[in-house]
CSV table of C-alpha atoms and ligand atoms in Angstrom, one decimal:
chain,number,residue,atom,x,y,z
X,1,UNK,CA,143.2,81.9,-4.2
X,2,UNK,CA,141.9,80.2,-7.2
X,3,UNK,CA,141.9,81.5,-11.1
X,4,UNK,CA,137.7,81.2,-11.1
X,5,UNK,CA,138.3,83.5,-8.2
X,6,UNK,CA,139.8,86.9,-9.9
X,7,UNK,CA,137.1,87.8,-12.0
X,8,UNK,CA,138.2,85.9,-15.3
X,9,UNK,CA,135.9,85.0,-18.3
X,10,UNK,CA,135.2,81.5,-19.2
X,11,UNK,CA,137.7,82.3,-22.3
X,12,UNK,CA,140.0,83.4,-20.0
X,13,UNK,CA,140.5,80.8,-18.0
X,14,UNK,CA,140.8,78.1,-21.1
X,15,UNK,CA,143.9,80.1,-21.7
X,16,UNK,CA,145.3,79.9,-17.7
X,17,UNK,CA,144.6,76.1,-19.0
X,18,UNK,CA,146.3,76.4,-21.6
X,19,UNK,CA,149.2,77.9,-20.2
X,20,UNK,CA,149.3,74.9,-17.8
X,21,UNK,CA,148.5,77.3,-14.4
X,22,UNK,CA,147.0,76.0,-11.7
X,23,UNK,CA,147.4,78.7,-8.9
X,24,UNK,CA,147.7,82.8,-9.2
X,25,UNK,CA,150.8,84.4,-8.7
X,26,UNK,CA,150.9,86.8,-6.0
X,27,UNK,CA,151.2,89.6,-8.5
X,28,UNK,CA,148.5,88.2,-10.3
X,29,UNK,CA,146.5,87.7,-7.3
X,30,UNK,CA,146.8,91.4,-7.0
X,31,UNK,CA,146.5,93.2,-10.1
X,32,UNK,CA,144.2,91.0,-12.3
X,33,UNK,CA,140.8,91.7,-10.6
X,34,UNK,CA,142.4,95.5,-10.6
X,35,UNK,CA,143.2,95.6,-14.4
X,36,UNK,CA,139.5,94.4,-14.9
X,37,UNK,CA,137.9,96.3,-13.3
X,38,UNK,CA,139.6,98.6,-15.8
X,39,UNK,CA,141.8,100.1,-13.3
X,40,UNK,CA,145.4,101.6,-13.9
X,41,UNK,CA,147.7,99.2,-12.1
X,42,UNK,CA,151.4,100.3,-11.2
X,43,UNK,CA,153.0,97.2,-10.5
X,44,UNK,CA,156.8,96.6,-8.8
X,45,UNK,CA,157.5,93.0,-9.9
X,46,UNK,CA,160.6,91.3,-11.8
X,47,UNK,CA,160.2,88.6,-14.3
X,48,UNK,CA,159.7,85.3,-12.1
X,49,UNK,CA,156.9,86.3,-10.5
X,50,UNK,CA,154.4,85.9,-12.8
X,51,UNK,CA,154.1,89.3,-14.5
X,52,UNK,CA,153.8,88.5,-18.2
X,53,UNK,CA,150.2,86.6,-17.3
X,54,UNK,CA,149.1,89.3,-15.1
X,55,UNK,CA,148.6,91.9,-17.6
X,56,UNK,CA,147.7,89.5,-20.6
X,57,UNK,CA,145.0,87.6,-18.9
X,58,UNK,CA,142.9,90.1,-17.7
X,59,UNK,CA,143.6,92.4,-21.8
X,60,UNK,CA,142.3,89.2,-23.3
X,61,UNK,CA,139.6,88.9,-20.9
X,62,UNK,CA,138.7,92.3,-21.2
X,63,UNK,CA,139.2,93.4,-25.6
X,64,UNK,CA,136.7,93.0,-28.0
X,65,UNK,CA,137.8,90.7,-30.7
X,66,UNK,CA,137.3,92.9,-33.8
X,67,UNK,CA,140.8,93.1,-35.8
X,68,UNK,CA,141.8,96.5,-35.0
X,69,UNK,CA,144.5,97.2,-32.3
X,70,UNK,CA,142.9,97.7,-28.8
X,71,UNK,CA,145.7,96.6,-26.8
X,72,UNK,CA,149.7,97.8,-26.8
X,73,UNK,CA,152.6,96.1,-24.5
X,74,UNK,CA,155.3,98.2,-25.0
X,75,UNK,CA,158.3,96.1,-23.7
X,76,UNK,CA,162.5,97.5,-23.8
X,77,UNK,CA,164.1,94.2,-25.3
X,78,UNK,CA,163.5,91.9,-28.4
X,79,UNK,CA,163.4,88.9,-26.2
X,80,UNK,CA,160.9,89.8,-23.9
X,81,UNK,CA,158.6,91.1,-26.8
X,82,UNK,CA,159.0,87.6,-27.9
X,83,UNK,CA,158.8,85.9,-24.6
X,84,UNK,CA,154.9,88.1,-24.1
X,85,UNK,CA,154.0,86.7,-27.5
X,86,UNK,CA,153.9,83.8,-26.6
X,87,UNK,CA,151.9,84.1,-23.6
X,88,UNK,CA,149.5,86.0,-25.2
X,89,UNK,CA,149.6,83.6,-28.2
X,90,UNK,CA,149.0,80.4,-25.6
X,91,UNK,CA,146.0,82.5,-24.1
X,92,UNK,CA,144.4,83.7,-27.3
X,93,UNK,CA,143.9,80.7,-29.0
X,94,UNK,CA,141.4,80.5,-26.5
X,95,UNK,CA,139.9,84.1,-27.0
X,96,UNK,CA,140.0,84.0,-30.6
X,97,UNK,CA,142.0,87.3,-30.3
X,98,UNK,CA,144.9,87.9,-33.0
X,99,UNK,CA,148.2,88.8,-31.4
X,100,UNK,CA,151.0,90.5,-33.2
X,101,UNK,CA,155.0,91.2,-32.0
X,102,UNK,CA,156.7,93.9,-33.6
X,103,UNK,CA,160.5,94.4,-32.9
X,104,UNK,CA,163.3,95.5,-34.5
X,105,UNK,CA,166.5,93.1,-36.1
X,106,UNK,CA,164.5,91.2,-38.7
X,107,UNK,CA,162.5,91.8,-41.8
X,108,UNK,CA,159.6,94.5,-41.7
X,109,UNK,CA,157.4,92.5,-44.3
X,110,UNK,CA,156.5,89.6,-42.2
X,111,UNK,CA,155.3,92.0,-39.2
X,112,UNK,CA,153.4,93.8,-42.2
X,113,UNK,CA,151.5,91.1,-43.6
X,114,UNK,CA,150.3,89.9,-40.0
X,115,UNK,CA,149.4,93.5,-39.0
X,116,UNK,CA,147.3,93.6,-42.4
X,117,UNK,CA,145.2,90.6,-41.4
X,118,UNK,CA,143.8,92.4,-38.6
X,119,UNK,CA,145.3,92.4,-34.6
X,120,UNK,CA,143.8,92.9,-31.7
X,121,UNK,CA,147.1,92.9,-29.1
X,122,UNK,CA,150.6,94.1,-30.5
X,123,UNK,CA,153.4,93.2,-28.4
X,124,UNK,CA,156.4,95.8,-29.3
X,125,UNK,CA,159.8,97.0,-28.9
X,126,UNK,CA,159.4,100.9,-29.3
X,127,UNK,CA,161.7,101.8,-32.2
X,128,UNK,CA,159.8,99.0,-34.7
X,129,UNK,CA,156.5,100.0,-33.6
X,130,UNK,CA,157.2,103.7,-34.1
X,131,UNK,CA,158.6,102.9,-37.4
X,132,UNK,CA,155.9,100.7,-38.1
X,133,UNK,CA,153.6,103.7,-37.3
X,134,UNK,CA,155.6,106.3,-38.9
X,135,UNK,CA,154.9,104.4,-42.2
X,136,UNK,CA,151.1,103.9,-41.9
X,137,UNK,CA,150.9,100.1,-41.1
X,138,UNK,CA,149.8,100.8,-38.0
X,139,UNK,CA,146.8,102.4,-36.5
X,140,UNK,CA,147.1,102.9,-33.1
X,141,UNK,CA,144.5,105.3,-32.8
X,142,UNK,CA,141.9,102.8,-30.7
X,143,UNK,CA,144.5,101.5,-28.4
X,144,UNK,CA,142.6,101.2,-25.5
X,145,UNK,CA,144.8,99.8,-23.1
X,146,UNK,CA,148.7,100.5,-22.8
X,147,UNK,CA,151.4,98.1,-20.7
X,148,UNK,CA,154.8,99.6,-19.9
X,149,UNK,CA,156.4,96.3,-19.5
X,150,UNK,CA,160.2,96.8,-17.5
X,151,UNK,CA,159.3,100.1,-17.3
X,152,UNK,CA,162.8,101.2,-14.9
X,153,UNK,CA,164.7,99.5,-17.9
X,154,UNK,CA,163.0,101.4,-21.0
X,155,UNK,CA,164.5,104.5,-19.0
X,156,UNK,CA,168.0,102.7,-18.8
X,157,UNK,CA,167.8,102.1,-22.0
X,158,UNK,CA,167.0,105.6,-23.0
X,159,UNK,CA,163.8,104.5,-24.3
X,160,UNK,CA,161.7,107.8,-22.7
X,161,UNK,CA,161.7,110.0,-25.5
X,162,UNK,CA,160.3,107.2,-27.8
X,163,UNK,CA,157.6,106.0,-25.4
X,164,UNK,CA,156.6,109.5,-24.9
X,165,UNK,CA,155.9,109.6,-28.3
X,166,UNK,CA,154.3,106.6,-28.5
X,167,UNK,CA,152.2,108.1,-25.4
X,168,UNK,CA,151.3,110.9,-28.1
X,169,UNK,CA,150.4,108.7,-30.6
X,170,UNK,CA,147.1,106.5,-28.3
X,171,UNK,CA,143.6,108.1,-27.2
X,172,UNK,CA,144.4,110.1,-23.9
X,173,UNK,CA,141.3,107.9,-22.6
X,174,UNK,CA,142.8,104.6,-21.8
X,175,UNK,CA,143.8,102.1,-19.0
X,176,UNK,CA,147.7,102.1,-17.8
X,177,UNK,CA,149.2,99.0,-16.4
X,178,UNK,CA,152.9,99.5,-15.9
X,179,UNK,CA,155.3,97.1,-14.5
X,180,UNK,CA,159.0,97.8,-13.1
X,181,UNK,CA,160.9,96.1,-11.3
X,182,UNK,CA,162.4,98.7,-9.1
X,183,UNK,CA,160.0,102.0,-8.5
X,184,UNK,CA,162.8,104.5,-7.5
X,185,UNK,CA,162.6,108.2,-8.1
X,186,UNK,CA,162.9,108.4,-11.8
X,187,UNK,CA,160.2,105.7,-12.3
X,188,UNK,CA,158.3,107.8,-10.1
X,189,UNK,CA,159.2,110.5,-11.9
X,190,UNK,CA,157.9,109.8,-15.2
X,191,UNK,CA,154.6,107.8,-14.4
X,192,UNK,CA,153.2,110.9,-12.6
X,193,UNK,CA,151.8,112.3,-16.1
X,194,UNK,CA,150.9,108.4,-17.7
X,195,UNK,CA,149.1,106.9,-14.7
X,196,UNK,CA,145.4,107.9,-13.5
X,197,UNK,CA,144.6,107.3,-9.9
X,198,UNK,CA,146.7,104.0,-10.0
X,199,UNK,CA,146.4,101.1,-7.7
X,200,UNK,CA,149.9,99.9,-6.7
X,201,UNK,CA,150.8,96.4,-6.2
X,202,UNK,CA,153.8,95.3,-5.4
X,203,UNK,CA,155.1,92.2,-4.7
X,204,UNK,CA,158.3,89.9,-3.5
X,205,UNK,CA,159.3,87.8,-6.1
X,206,UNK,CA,158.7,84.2,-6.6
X,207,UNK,CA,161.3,81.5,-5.6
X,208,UNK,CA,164.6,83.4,-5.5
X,209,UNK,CA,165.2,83.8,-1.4
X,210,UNK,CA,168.4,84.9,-1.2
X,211,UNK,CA,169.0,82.2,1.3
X,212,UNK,CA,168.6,79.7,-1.4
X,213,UNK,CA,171.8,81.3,-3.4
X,214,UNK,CA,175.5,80.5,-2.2
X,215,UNK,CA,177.0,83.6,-2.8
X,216,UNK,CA,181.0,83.8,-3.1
X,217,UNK,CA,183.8,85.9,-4.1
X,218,UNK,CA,186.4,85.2,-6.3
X,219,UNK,CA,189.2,87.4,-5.7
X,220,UNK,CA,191.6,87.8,-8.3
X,221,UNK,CA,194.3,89.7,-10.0
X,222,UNK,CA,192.1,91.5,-12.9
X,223,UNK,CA,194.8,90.2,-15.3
X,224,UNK,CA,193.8,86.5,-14.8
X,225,UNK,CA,189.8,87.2,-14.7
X,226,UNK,CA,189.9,84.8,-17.8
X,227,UNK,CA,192.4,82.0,-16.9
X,228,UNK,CA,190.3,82.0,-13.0
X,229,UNK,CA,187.4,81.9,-14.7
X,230,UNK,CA,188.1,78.6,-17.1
X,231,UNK,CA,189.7,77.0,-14.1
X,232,UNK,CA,186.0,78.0,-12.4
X,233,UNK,CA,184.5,75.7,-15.1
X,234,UNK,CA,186.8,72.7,-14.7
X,235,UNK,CA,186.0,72.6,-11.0
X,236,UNK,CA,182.4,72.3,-11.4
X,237,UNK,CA,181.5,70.0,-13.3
X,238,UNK,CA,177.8,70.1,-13.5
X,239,UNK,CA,176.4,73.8,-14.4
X,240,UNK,CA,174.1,75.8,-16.9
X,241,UNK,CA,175.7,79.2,-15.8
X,242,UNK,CA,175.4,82.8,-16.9
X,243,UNK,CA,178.0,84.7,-17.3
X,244,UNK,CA,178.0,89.0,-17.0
X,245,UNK,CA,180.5,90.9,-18.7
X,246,UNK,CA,180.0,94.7,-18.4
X,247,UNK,CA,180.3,95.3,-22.3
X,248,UNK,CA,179.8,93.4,-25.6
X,249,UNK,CA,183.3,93.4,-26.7
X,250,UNK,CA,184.0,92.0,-23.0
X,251,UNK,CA,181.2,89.1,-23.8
X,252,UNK,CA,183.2,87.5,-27.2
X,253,UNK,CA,186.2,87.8,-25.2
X,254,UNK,CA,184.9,85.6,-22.6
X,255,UNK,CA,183.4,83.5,-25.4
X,256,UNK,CA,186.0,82.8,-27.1
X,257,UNK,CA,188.0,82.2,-24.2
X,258,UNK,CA,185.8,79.6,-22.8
X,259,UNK,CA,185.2,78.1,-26.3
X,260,UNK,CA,189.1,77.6,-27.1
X,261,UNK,CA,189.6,76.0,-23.8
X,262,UNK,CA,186.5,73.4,-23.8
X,263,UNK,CA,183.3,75.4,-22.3
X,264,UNK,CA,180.5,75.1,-24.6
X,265,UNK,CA,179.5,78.2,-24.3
X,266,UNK,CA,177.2,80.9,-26.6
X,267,UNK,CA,177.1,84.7,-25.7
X,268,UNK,CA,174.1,87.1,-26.7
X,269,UNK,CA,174.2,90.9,-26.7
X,270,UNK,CA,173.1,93.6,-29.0
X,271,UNK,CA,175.6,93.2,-31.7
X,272,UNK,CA,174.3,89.9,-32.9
X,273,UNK,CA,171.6,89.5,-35.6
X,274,UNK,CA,168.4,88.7,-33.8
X,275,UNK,CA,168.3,85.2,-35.4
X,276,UNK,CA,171.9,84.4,-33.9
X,277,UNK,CA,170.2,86.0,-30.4
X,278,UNK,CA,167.6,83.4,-30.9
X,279,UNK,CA,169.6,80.6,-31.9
X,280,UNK,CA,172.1,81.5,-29.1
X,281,UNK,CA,169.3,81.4,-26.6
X,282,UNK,CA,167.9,78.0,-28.0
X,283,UNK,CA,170.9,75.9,-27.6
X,284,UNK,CA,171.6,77.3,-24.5
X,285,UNK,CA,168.1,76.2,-22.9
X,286,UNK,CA,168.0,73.1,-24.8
X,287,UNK,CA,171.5,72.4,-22.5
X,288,UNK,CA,173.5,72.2,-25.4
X,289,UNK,CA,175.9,75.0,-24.8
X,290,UNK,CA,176.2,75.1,-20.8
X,291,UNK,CA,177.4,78.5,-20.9
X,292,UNK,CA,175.3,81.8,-21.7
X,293,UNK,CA,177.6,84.8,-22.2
X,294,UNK,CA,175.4,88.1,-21.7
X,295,UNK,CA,175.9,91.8,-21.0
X,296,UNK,CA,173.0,93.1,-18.8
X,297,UNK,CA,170.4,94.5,-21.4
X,298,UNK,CA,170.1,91.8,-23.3
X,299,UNK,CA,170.0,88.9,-20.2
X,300,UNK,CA,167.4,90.9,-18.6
X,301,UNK,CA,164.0,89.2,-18.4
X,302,UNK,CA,165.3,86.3,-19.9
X,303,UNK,CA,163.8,83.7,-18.0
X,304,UNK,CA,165.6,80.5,-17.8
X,305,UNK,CA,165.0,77.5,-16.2
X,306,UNK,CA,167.1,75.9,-14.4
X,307,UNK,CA,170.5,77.9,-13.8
X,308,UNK,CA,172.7,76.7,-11.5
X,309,UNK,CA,175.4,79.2,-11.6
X,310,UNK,CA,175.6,83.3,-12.1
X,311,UNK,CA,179.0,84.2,-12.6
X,312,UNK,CA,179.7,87.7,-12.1
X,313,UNK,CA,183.0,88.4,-14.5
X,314,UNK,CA,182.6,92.2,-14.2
X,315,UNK,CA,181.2,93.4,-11.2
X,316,UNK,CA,177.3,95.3,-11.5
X,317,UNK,CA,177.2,99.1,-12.1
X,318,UNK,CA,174.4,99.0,-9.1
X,319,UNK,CA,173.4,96.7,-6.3
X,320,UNK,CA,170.0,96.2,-7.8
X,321,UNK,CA,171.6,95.1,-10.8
X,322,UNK,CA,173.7,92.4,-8.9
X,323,UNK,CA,170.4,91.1,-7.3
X,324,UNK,CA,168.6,91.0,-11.1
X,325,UNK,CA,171.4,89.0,-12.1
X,326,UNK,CA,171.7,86.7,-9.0
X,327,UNK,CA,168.0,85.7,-9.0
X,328,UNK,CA,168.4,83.6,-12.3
X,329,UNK,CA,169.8,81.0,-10.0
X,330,UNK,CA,167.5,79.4,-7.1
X,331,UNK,CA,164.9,79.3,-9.1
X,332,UNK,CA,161.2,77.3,-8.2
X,333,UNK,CA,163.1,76.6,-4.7
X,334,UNK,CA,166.4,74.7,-6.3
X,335,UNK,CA,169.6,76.2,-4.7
X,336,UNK,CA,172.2,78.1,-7.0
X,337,UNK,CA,175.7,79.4,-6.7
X,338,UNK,CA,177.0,83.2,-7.2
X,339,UNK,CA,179.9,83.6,-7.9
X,340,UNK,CA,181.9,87.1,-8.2
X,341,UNK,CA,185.5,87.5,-9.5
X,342,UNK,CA,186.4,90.7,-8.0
X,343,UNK,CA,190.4,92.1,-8.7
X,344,UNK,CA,191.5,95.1,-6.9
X,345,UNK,CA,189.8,98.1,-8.7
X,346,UNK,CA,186.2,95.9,-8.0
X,347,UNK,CA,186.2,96.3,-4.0
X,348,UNK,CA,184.4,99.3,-3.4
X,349,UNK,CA,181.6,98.2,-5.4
X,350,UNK,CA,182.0,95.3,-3.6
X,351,UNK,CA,181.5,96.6,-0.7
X,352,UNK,CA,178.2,98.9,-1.6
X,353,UNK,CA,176.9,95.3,-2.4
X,354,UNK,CA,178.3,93.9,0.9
X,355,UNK,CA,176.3,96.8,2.4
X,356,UNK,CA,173.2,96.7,0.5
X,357,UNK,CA,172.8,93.0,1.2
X,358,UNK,CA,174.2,93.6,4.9
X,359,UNK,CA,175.9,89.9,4.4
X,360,UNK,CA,179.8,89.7,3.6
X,361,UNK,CA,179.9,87.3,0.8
X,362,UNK,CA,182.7,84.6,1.3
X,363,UNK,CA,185.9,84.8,-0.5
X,364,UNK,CA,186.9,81.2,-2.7
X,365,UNK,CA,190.2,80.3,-4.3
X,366,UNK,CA,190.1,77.6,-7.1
X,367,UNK,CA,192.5,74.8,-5.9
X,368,UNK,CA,195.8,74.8,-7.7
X,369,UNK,CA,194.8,78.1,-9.4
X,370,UNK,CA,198.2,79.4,-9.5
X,371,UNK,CA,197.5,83.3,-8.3
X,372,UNK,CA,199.7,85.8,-9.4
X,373,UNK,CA,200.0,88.7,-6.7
X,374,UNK,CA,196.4,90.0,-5.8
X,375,UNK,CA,195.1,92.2,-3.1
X,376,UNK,CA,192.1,90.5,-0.9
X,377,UNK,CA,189.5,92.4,-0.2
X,378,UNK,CA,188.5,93.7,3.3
X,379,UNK,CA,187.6,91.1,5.6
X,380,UNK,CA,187.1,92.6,9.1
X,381,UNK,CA,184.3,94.7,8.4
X,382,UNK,CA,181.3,94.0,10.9
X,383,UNK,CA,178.4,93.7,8.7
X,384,UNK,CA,176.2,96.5,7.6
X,385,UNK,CA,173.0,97.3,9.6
X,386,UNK,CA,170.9,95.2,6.8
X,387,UNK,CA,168.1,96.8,4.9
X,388,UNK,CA,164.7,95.1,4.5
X,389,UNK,CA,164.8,95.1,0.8
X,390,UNK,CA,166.7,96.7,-2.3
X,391,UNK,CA,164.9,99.5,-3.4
X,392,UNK,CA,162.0,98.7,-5.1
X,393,UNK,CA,161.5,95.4,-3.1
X,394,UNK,CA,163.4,93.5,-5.8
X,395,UNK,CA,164.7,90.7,-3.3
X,396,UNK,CA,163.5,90.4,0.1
X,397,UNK,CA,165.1,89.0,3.1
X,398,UNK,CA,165.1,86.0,5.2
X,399,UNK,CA,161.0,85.2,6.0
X,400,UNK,CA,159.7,88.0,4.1
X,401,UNK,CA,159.9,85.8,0.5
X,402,UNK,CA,156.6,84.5,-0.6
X,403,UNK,CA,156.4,81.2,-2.7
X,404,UNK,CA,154.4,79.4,-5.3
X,405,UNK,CA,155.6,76.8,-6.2
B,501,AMP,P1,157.1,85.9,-15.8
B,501,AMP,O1,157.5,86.7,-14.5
B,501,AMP,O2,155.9,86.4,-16.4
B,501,AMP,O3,158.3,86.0,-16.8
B,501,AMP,O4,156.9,84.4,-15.5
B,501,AMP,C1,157.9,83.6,-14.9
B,501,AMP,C2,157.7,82.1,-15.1
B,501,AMP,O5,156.6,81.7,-14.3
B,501,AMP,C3,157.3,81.7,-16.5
B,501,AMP,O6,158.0,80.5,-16.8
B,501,AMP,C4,155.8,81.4,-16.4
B,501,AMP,O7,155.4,80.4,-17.3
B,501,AMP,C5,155.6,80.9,-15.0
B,501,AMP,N1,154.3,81.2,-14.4
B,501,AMP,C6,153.7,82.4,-14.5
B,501,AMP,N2,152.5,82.3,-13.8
B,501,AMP,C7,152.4,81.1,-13.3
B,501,AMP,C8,151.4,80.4,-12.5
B,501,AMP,N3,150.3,81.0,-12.1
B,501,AMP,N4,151.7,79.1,-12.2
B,501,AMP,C9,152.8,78.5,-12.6
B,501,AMP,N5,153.8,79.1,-13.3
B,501,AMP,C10,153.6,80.4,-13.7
């Protein structure tokens, strides 16, 4: 299917242009002739596949250029509110519509002064916008339409309460289009009193097969998660690699490991100002810091060209979690490595994964890594009778992946 074919306006389809599209997405495919038809959409879908356009096409297609806010993507992190700006930005310099992001960790006044010039679109993190609202800079009281970007993490995040008010504060007359990337109970849950007669898409995301992804074990003594992890770095030469750490202290431990011993490396998470975030995030795209550092909230929806490794230095809290983080690799049909350093108190988490994915991942050694005692994890397991996807189709299996590109 073609752009001209979804039901786009000529303006609209300057901006696909701009963008530098040529094709639809699958989830754009689906929910854009949906969303303008002024439909509520409830879309599973993950960042890679598209997402961001699929909401902002058919809200610039659709809101009348007038200065006062007709449109609201409510989205959980800083970085995605900045990564939907642009999008929108790129598309509405060919609508003539005036975008705005509002998130938290800078100055107020500059988000001010824009919102005063008039806005048709504001792109927000909740706790700024409700702030923002809260001191009568903003008028949301003709929002029209309302995205729930990453939708499962604004729960996570503990988000609810805030976009419930938000919910309280936009005409009960609107269109819904929410996005998660996993649609289990609680999502369920809490979209039963936002959505009207939804249409639900859902759809496989784009090039991440899991075929495409070596995955591999480390095993490992937990005291020597660091020194294994270094000597992972010396072995490969070549890489642009994430590395997950359950917390933030963990993350400038691992930093500042790697950094002492050679690894460029730069590590983002909540504590850091949001110009170091951004700065931390430039340098690592731009290649020159091979190494991203990054606890789970803040890496999600990153997206990232490019990655050829996902280290896992603490294991997942859930098996979704480890797919999320796997699919940053293999990206637009390149191949990637995961890699997992797993010590004794890590195997039965390891082993839900094992299960979930119905594969056992192959245990590595680093060569002339000189292990102190460790306990290998459980090898003689047959495999797990495999599921057809993790919940919320986040990853599917062997010849159920779609691709577009
Ligand atoms: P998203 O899931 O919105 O974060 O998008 C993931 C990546 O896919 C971004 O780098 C987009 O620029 C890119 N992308 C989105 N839609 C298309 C498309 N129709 N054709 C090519 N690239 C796209």
């Amino acid at each position: 299917m073609r752009f001209q074919e979804l039901g786009l306006g000529r303006a609209a389809l300057d901006g696909v242009e701009s963008l530098g599209y040529e094709d639809p997405t699958p989830i754009q495919e689906q929910a854009i002739p949906y969303a303008l038809e002024g439909r509520d959409v409830l879309a599973c879908a993950q960042t890679g596949t598209g997402k961001t356009a699929a909401f902002v096409l058919p809200i610039l297609d659709r809101i009348p250029v007038r200065g006062t806010v007709s449109a609201l993507i409510v989205t959980p992190t800083r970085e995605l509110c900045v990564q939907i700006e642009e999008v929108a930005e790129t598309v509405a310099s060919a609508t003539g519509h005036r975008v705005v992001a509002v998130y938290g960790g800078v100055g107020y006044e500059p988000q001010i002064k824009q919102l005063k010039r008039g806005v048709d679109l504001v792109v927000a993190t909740p706790g700024r916008l409700l702030d923002l609202q809260r001191r009568g800079d903003l008028d949301l009281s003709e929002v029209s339409v309302l995205v729930l970007d990453e939708a499962d993490r604004m729960l996570d995040m503990g988000f609810w309460p805030d976009v419930r008010k938000i919910l309280s504060l936009i005409p009960k007359k609107r269109q819904n289009l929410l996005f998660s990337a996993t649609l289990d109970a609680r999502v369920l849950r809490v979209i039963g009193d936002t959505l009207t007669d939804p249409v639900q898409v859902d759809v496989a995301p784009a090039a991440t097969p899991v075929d495409l992804i070596e995955q591999r074990v480390y095993p490992v003594d937990a005291s020597q998660k660091v020194e294994l992890l270094i000597a992972m770095f010396k072995e490969w030469d070549e890489y642009l690699a994430i590395v997950f750490t359950r917390t933030k202290q963990r993350a400038d431990r691992v930093e500042q490991a790697l950094a002492s011993s050679g690894v460029p490396c730069v590590t983002i998470h909540s504590d850091r100002s949001q110009s170091q975030r951004t700065q931390a995030l430039k340098n690592f795209k731009e290649g020159k810091h091979s190494v991203l550092v990054a606890t789970d909230v803040v890496a999600r929806g990153i997206d990232i060209e490019g990655i050829t490794h996902v280290v896992n230095y603490d294991m997942p809290d859930k098996p979704d979690e480890y797919i999320h983080r796997i699919g940053r690799t293999a990206r637009a049909g390149l191949t990637g490595v995961a890699a997992t350093l797993a010590s004794y108190d890590d195997y039965e988490q390891l082993y839900t994964i094992e299960r979930e994915m119905g594969m056992t991942l192959t245990s590595v050694d680093v060569e002339g890594f000189a292990y102190k005692d460790r306990v290998l994890p459980r090898r003689d397991r047959a495999t797990a009778a495999p599921r057809s996807a993790f919940s919320g189709g986040v990853m599917r299996r062997r010849g159920a992946t779609r691709r577009w590109r």
